[in-house]
mmCIF file of C-alpha atoms in Angstrom:
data_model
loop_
_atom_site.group_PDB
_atom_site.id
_atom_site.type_symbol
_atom_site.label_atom_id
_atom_site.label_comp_id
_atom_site.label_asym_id
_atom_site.label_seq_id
_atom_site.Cartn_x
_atom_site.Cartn_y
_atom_site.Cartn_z
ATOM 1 C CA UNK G 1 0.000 0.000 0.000
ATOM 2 C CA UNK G 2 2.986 2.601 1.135
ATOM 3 C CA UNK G 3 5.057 1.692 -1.869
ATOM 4 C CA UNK G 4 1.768 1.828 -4.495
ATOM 5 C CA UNK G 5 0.630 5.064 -2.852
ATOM 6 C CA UNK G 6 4.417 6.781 -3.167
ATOM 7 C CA UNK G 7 4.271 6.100 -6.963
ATOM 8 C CA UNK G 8 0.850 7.186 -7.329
ATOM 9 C CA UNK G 9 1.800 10.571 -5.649
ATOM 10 C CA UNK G 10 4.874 11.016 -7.340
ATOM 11 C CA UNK G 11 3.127 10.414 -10.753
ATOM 12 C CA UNK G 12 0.885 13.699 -9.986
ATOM 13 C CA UNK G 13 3.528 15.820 -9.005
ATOM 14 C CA UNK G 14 5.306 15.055 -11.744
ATOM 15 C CA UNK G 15 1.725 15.624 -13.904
ATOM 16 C CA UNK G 16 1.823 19.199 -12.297
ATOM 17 C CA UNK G 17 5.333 19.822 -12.947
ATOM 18 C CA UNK G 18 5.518 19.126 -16.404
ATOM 19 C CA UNK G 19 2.574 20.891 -16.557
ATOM 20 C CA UNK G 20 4.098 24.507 -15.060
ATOM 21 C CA UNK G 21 7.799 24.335 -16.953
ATOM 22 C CA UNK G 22 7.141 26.394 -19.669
ATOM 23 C CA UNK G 23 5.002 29.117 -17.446
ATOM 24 C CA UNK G 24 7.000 32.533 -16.145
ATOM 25 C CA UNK G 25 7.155 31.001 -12.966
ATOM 26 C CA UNK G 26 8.472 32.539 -9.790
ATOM 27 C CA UNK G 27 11.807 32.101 -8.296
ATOM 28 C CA UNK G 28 13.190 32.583 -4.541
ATOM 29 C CA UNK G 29 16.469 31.971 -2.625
ATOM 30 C CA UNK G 30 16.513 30.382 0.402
ATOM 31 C CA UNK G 31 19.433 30.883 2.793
ATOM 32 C CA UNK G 32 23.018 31.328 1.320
ATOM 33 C CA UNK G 33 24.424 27.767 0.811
ATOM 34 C CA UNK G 34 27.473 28.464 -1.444
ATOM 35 C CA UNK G 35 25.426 27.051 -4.473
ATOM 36 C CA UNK G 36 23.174 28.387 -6.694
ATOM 37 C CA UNK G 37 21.693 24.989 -7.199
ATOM 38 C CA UNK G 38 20.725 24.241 -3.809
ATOM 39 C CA UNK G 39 19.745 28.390 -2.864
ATOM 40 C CA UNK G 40 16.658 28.542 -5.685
ATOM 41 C CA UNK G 41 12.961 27.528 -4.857
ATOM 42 C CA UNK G 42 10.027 27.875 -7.170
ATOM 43 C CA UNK G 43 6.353 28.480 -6.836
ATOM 44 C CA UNK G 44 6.042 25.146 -8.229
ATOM 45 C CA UNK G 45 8.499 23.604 -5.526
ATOM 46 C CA UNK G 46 6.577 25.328 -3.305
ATOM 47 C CA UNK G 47 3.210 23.996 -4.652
ATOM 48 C CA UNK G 48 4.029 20.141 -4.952
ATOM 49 C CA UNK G 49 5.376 19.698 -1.975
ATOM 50 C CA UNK G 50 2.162 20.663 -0.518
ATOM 51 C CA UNK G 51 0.214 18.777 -3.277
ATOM 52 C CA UNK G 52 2.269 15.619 -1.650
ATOM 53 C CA UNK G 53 2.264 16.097 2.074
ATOM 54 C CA UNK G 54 -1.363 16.794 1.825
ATOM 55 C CA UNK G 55 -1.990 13.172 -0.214
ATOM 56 C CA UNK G 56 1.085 11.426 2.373
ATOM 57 C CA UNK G 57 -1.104 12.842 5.292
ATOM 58 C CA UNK G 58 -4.037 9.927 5.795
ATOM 59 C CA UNK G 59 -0.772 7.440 5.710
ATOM 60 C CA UNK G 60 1.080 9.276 8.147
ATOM 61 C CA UNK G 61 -2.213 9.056 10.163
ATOM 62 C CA UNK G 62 -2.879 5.627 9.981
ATOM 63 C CA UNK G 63 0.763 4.105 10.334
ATOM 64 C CA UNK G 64 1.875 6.631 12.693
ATOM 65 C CA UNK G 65 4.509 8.234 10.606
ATOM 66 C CA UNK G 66 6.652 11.473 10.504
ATOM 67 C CA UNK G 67 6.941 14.561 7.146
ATOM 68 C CA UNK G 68 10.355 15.457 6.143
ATOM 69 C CA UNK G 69 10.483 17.898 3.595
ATOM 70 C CA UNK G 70 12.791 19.672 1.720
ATOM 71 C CA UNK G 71 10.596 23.545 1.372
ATOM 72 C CA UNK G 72 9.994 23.309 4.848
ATOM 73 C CA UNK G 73 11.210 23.371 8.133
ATOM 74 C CA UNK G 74 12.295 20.516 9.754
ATOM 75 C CA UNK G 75 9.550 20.053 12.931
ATOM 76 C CA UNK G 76 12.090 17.223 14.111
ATOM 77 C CA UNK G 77 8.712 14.817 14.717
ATOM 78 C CA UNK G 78 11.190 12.092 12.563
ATOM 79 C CA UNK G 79 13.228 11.902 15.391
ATOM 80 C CA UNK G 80 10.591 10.946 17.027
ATOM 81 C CA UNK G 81 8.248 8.199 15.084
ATOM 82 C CA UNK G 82 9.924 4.820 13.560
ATOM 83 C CA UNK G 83 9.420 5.779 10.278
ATOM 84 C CA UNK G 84 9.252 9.497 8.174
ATOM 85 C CA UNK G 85 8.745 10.275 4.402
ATOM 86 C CA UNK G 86 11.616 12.104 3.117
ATOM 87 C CA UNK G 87 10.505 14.320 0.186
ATOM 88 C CA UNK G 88 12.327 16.737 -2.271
ATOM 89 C CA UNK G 89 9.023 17.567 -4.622
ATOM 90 C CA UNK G 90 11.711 19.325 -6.960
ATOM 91 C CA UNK G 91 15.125 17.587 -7.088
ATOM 92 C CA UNK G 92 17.242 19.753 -9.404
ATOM 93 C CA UNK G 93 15.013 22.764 -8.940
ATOM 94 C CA UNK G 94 18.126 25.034 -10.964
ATOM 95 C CA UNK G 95 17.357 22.303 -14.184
ATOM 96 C CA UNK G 96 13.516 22.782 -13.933
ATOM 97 C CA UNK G 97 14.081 26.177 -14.123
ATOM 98 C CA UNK G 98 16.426 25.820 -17.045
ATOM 99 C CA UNK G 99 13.650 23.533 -18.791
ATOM 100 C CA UNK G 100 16.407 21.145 -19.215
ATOM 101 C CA UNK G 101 16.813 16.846 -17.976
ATOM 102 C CA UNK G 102 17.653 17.014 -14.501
ATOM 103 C CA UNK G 103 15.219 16.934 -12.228
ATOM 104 C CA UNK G 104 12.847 14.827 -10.354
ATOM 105 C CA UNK G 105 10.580 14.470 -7.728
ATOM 106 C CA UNK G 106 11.944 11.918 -5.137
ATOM 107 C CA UNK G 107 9.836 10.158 -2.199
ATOM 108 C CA UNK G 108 11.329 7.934 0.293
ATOM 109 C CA UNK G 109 10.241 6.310 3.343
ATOM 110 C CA UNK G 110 13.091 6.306 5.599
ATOM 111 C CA UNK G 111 13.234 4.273 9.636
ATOM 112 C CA UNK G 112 14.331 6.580 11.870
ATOM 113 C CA UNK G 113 17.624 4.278 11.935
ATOM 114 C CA UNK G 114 18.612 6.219 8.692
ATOM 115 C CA UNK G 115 17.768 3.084 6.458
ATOM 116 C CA UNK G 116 15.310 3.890 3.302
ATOM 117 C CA UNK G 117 12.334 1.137 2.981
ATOM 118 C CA UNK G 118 10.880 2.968 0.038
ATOM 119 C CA UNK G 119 11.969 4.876 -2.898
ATOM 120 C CA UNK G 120 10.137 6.510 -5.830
ATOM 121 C CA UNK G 121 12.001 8.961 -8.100
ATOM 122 C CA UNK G 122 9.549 10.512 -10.628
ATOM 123 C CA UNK G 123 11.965 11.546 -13.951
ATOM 124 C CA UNK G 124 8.627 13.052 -15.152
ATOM 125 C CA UNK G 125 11.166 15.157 -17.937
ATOM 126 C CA UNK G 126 11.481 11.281 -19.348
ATOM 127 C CA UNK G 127 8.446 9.858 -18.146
ATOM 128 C CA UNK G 128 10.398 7.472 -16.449
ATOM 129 C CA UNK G 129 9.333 6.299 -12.694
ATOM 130 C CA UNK G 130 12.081 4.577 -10.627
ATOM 131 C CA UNK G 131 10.595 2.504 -7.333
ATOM 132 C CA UNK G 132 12.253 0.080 -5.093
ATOM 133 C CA UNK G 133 11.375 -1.328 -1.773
ATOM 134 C CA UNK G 134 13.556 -3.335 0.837
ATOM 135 C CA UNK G 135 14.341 -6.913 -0.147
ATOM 136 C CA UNK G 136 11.597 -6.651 -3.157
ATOM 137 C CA UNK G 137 14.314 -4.981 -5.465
ATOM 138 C CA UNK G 138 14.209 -1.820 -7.376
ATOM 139 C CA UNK G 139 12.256 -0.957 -10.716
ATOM 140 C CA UNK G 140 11.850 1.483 -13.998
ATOM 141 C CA UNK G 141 8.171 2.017 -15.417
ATOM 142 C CA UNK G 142 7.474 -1.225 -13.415
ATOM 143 C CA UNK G 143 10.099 -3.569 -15.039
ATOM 144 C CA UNK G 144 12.997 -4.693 -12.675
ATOM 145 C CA UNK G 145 16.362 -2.895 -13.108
ATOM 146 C CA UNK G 146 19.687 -3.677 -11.375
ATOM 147 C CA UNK G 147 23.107 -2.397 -10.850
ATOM 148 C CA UNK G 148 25.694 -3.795 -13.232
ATOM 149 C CA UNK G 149 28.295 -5.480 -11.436
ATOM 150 C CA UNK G 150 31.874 -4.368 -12.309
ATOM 151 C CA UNK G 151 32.850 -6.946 -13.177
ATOM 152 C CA UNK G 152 30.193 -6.859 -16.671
ATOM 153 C CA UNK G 153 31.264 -3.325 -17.555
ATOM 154 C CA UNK G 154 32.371 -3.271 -21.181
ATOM 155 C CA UNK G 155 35.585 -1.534 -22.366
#
């Protein structure tokens, strides 16, 4: 149910995204980091991640689970439950912006021991939807993907 509902989320931020790139859209910095890539936040940053804590929220309810995100301030209740979603609705916010391959909308559910159970990376640029989930293996667009070992690298 967790791992279904991530994708399905992801899928409709990634809907709205695609949707907003080519609009005038507005553009903030947050606090000086020392990178232009991680100082810019959008509207549409801004908009998503509410989009997905507001559909995350009836999980959180029922499983008892803490909100991480990345717009917002940290409330520290992760430290505090067993698990939290960890959500950046705009990885790569400075290629978004650029209306160039780069960015993503990533979902995890992380245990408070720092270990992700759930992933879902929305490339919605490519339509392509990368999941995985502990000991059931990772996926693209639903087929099963997996790291090459080093060994199989060609010359």
């Amino acid at each position: 149910e967790l791992l279904e509902a991530a994708k399905k989320i992801a899928l409709t931020a990634g809907q709205h995204i695609e949707s907003r790139k080519n609009e005038d859209i507005g553009v903030t910095k947050k606090s000086n980091t020392g990178s232009i890539a991680s100082e810019i936040v959008t509207e549409v940053d801004i908009e998503v991640q509410e989009m997905i804590e507001k559909a995350l929220l009836p999980l959180c309810q029922k499983y008892d689970l803490a909100f991480l995100g990345e717009e917002t301030a940290d409330n520290a209740s992760r430290f505090e439950k067993e698990y939290f979603w960890s959500v950046d609705p705009i990885d790569g916010t400075l290629h978004f912006t650029e209306q160039i391959a780069g960015y993503s909308t990533s979902i995890a559910l992380v245990r408070k021991d720092g270990i992700p159970v759930i992933g879902v990376i929305n490339d919605s640029y490519n339509n392509r939807l990368y999941s995985a989930a502990l000991g059931l293996g990772a996926f693209c667009n639903d087929k099963p993907i997996r790291c090459q070992d080093e060994g199989q690298k060609g010359g």
